[in-house]
PDB file of C-alpha atoms in Angstrom:
ATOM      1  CA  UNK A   1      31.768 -77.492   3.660  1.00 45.00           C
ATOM      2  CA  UNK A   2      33.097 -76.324   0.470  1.00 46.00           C
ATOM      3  CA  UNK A   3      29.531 -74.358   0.007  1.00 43.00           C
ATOM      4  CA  UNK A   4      30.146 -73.366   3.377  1.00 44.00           C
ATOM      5  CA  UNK A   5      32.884 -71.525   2.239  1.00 44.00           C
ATOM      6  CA  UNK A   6      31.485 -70.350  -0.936  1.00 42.00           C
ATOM      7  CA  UNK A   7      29.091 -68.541   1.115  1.00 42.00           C
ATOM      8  CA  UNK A   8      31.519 -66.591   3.291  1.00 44.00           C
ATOM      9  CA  UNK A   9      33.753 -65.985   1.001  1.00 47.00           C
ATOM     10  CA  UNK A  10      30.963 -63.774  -0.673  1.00 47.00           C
ATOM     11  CA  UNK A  11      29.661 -62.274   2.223  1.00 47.00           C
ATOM     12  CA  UNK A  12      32.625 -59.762   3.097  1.00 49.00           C
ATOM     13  CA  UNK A  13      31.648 -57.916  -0.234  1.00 50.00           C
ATOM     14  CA  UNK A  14      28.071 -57.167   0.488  1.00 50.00           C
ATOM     15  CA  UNK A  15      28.357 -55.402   4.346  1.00 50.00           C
ATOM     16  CA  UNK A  16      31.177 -52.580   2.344  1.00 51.00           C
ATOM     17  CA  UNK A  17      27.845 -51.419  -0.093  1.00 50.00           C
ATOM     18  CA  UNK A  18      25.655 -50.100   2.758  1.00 50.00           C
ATOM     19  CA  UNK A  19      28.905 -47.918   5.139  1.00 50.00           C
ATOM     20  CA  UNK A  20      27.453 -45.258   6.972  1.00 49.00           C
ATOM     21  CA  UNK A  21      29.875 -42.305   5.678  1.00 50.00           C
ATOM     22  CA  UNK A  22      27.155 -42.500   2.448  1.00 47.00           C
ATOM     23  CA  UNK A  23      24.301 -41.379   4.953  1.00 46.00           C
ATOM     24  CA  UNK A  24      26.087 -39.155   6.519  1.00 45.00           C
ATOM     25  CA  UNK A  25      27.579 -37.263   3.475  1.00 45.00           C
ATOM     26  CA  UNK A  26      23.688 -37.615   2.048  1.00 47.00           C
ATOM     27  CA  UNK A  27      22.465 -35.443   5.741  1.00 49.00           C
ATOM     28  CA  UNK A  28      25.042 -33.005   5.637  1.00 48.00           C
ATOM     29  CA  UNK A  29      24.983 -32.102   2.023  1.00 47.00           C
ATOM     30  CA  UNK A  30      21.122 -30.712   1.815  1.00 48.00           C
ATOM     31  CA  UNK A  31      21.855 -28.177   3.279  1.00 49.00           C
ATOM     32  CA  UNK A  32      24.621 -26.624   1.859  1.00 51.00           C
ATOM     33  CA  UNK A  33      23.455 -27.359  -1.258  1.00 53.00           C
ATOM     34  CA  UNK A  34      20.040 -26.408  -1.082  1.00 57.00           C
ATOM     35  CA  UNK A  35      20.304 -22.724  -0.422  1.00 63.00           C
ATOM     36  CA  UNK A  36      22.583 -21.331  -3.118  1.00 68.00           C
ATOM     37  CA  UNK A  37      23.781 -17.777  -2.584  1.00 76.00           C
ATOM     38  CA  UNK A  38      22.943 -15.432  -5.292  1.00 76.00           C
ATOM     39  CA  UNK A  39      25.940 -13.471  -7.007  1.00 80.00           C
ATOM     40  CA  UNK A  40      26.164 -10.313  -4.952  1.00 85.00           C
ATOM     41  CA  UNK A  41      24.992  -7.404  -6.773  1.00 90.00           C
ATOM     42  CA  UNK A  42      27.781  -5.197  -8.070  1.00 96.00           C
ATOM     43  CA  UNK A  43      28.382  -1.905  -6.185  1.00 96.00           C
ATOM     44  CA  UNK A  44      30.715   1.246  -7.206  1.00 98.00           C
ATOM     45  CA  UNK A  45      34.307   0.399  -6.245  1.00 97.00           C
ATOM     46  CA  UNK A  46      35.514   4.560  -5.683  1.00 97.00           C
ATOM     47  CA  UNK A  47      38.933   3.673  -4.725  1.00 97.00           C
ATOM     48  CA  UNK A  48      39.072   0.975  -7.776  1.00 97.00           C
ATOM     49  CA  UNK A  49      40.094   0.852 -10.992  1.00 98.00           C
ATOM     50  CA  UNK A  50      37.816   1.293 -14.304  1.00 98.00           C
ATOM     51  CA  UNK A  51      37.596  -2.310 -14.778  1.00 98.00           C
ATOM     52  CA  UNK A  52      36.940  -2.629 -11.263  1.00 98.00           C
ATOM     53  CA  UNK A  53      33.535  -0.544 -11.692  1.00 98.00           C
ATOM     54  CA  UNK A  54      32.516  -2.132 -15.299  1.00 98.00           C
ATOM     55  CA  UNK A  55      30.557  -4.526 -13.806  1.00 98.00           C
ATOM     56  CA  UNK A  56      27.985  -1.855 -12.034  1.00 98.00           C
ATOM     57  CA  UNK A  57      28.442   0.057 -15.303  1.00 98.00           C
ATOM     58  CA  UNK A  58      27.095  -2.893 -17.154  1.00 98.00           C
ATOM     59  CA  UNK A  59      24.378  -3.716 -14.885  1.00 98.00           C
ATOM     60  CA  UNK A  60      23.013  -0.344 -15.003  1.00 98.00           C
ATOM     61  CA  UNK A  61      23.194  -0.288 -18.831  1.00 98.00           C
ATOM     62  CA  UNK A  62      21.299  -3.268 -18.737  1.00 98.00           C
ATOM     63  CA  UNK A  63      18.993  -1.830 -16.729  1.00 98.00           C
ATOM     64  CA  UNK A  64      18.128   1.209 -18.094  1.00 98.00           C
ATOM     65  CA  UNK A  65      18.113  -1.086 -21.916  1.00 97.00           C
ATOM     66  CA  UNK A  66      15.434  -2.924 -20.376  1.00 97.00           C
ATOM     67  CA  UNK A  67      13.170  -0.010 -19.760  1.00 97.00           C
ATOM     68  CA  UNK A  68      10.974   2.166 -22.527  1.00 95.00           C
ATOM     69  CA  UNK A  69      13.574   4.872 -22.004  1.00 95.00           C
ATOM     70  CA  UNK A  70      16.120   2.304 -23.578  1.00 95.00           C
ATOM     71  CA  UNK A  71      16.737   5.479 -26.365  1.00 93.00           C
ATOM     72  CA  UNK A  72      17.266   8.548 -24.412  1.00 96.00           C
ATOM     73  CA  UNK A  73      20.884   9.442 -23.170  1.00 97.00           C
ATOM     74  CA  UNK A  74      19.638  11.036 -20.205  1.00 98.00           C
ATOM     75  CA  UNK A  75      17.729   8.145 -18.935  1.00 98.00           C
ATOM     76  CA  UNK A  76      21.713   6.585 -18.749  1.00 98.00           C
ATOM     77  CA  UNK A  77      23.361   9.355 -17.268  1.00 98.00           C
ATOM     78  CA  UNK A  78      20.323   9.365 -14.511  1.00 98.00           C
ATOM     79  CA  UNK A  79      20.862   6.368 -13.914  1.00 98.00           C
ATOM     80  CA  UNK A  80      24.561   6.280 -13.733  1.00 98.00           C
ATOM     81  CA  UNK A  81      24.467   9.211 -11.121  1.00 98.00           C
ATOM     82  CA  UNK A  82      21.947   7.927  -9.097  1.00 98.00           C
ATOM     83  CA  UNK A  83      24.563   4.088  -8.734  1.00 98.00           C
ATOM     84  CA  UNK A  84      26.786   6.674  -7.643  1.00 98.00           C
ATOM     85  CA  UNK A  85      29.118   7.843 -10.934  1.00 98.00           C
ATOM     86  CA  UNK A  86      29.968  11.816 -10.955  1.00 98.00           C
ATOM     87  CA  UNK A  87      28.028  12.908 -13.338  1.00 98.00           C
ATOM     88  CA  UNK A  88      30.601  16.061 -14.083  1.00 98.00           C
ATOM     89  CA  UNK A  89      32.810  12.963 -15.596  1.00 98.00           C
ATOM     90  CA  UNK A  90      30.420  12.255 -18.387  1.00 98.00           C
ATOM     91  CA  UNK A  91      29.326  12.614 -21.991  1.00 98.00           C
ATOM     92  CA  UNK A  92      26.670  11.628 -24.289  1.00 98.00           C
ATOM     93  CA  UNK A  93      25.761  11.497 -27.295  1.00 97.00           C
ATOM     94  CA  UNK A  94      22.726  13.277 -29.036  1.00 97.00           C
ATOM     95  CA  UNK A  95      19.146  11.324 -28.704  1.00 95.00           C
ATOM     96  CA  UNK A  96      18.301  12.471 -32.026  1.00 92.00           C
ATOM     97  CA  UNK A  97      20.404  12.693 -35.701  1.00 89.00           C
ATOM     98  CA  UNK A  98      20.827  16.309 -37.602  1.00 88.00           C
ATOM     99  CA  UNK A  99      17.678  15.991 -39.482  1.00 93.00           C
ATOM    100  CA  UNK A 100      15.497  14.900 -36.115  1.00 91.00           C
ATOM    101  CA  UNK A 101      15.485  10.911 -36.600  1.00 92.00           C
ATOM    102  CA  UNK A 102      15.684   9.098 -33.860  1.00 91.00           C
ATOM    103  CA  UNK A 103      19.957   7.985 -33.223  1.00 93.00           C
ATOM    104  CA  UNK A 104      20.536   4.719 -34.323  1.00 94.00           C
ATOM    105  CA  UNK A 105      22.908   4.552 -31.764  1.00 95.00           C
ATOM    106  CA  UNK A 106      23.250   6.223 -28.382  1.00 97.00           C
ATOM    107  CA  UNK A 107      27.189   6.851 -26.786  1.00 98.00           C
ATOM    108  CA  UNK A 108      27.679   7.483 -23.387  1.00 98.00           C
ATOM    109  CA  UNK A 109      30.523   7.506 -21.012  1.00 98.00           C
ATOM    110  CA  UNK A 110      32.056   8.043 -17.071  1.00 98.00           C
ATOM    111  CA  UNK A 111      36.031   9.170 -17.451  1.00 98.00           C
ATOM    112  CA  UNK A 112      37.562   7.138 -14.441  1.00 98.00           C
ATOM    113  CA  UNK A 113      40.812   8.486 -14.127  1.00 97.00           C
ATOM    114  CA  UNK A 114      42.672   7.472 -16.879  1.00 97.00           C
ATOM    115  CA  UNK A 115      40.453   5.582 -18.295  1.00 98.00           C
ATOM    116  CA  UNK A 116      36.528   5.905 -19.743  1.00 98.00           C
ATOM    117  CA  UNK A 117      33.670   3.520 -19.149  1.00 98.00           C
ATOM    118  CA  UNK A 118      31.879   3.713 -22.130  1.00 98.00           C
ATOM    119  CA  UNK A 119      28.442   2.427 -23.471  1.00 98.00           C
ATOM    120  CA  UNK A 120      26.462   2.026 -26.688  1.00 98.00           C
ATOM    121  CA  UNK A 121      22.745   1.312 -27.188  1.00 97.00           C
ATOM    122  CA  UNK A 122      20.108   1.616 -29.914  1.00 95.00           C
ATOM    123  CA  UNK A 123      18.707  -0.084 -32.665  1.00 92.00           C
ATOM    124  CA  UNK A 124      22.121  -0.053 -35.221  1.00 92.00           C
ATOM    125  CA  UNK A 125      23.791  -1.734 -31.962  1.00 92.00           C
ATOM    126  CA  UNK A 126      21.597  -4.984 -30.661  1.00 91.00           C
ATOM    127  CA  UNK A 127      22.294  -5.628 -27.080  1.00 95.00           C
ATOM    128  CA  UNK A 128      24.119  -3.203 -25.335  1.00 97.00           C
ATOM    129  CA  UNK A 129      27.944  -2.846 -25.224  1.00 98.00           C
ATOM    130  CA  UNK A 130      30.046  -1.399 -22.553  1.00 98.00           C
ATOM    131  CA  UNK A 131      33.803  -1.380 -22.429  1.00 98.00           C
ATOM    132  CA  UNK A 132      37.031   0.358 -20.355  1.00 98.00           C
ATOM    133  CA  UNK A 133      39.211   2.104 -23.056  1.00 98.00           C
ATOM    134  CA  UNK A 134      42.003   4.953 -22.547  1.00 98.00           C
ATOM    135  CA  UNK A 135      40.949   8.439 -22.350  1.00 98.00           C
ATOM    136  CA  UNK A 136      41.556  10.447 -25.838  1.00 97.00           C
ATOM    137  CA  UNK A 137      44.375  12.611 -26.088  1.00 95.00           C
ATOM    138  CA  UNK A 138      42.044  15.731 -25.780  1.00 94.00           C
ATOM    139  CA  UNK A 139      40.627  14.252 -22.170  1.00 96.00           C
ATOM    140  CA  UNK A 140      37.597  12.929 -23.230  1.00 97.00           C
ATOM    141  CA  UNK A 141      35.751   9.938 -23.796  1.00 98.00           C
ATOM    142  CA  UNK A 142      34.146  10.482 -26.861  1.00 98.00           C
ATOM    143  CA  UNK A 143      34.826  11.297 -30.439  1.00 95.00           C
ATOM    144  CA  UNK A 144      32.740  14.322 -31.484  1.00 91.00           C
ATOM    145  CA  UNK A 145      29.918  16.407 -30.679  1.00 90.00           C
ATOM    146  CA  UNK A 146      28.402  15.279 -27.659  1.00 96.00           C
ATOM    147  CA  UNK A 147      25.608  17.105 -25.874  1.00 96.00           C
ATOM    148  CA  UNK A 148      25.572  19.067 -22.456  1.00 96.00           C
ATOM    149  CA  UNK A 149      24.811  17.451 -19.622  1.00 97.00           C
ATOM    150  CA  UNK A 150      22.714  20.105 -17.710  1.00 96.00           C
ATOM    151  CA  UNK A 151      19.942  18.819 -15.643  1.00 95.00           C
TER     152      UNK A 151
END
């Protein structure tokens, strides 16, 4: 008797391994899990803040980095327009320096109210850098001579 009881005493432990709430957690969780959403893409906010629209800023800058026309200002502002910035509210900077060298870096910028989305690319810079700042105290973006935007 005494093995008897040995033997029930250890058989309430083995029935609480195998509960059915582990299968049924195991069913349900495939497929939630197994289709994960991709981050939506960002898109122009137009009632939003400057921050609010760095994101699509930055994704276009990447963008346009990741193409051959990685060096040419107007390949930015193209691209800027076309996710739906007004082009009228930007600058850039000159593709080329004084004596005809390519720019080691390229400026670029979208004045958002009180506030500019700017960019930098080129060689001198590595990856590309975007950032919100306050508007100068003349209204612009940028320090300097920046070139016309008329195309």
């Amino acid at each position: 008797m005494a093995v008897v009881g040995a033997l029930t005493a250890c058989s309430p432990g083995e029935p609480e391994p195998t509960p059915t709430p582990t299968v049924t957690t195991t069913d349900s969780a495939p497929s939630a899990s197994a289709t994960p959403t991709a981050p939506a893409a960002p898109a122009l906010v137009p009632d939003g803040t400057a921050e609010d629209n760095l994101p699509l800023f930055s994704s276009v800058t990447a963008s346009v980095w990741a193409t051959d026309a990685r060096v040419t200002g107007r390949a930015y502002v193209d691209a800027l327009t076309a996710a739906g910035f007004d082009k009228a509210a930007m600058q850039v900077t000159q593709d080329t320096s004084t004596v005809g060298n390519p720019a080691e870096s390229i400026q670029f910028s979208v004045r958002w109210n009180d506030q500019c989305l700017i960019g930098q690319v080129g060689p001198a810079t590595g990856e590309p850098v975007t950032v919100v700042v306050p508007v100068l105290a003349e209204g612009n973006c940028l320090v300097g001579q920046t070139r016309p935007i008329d195309w």
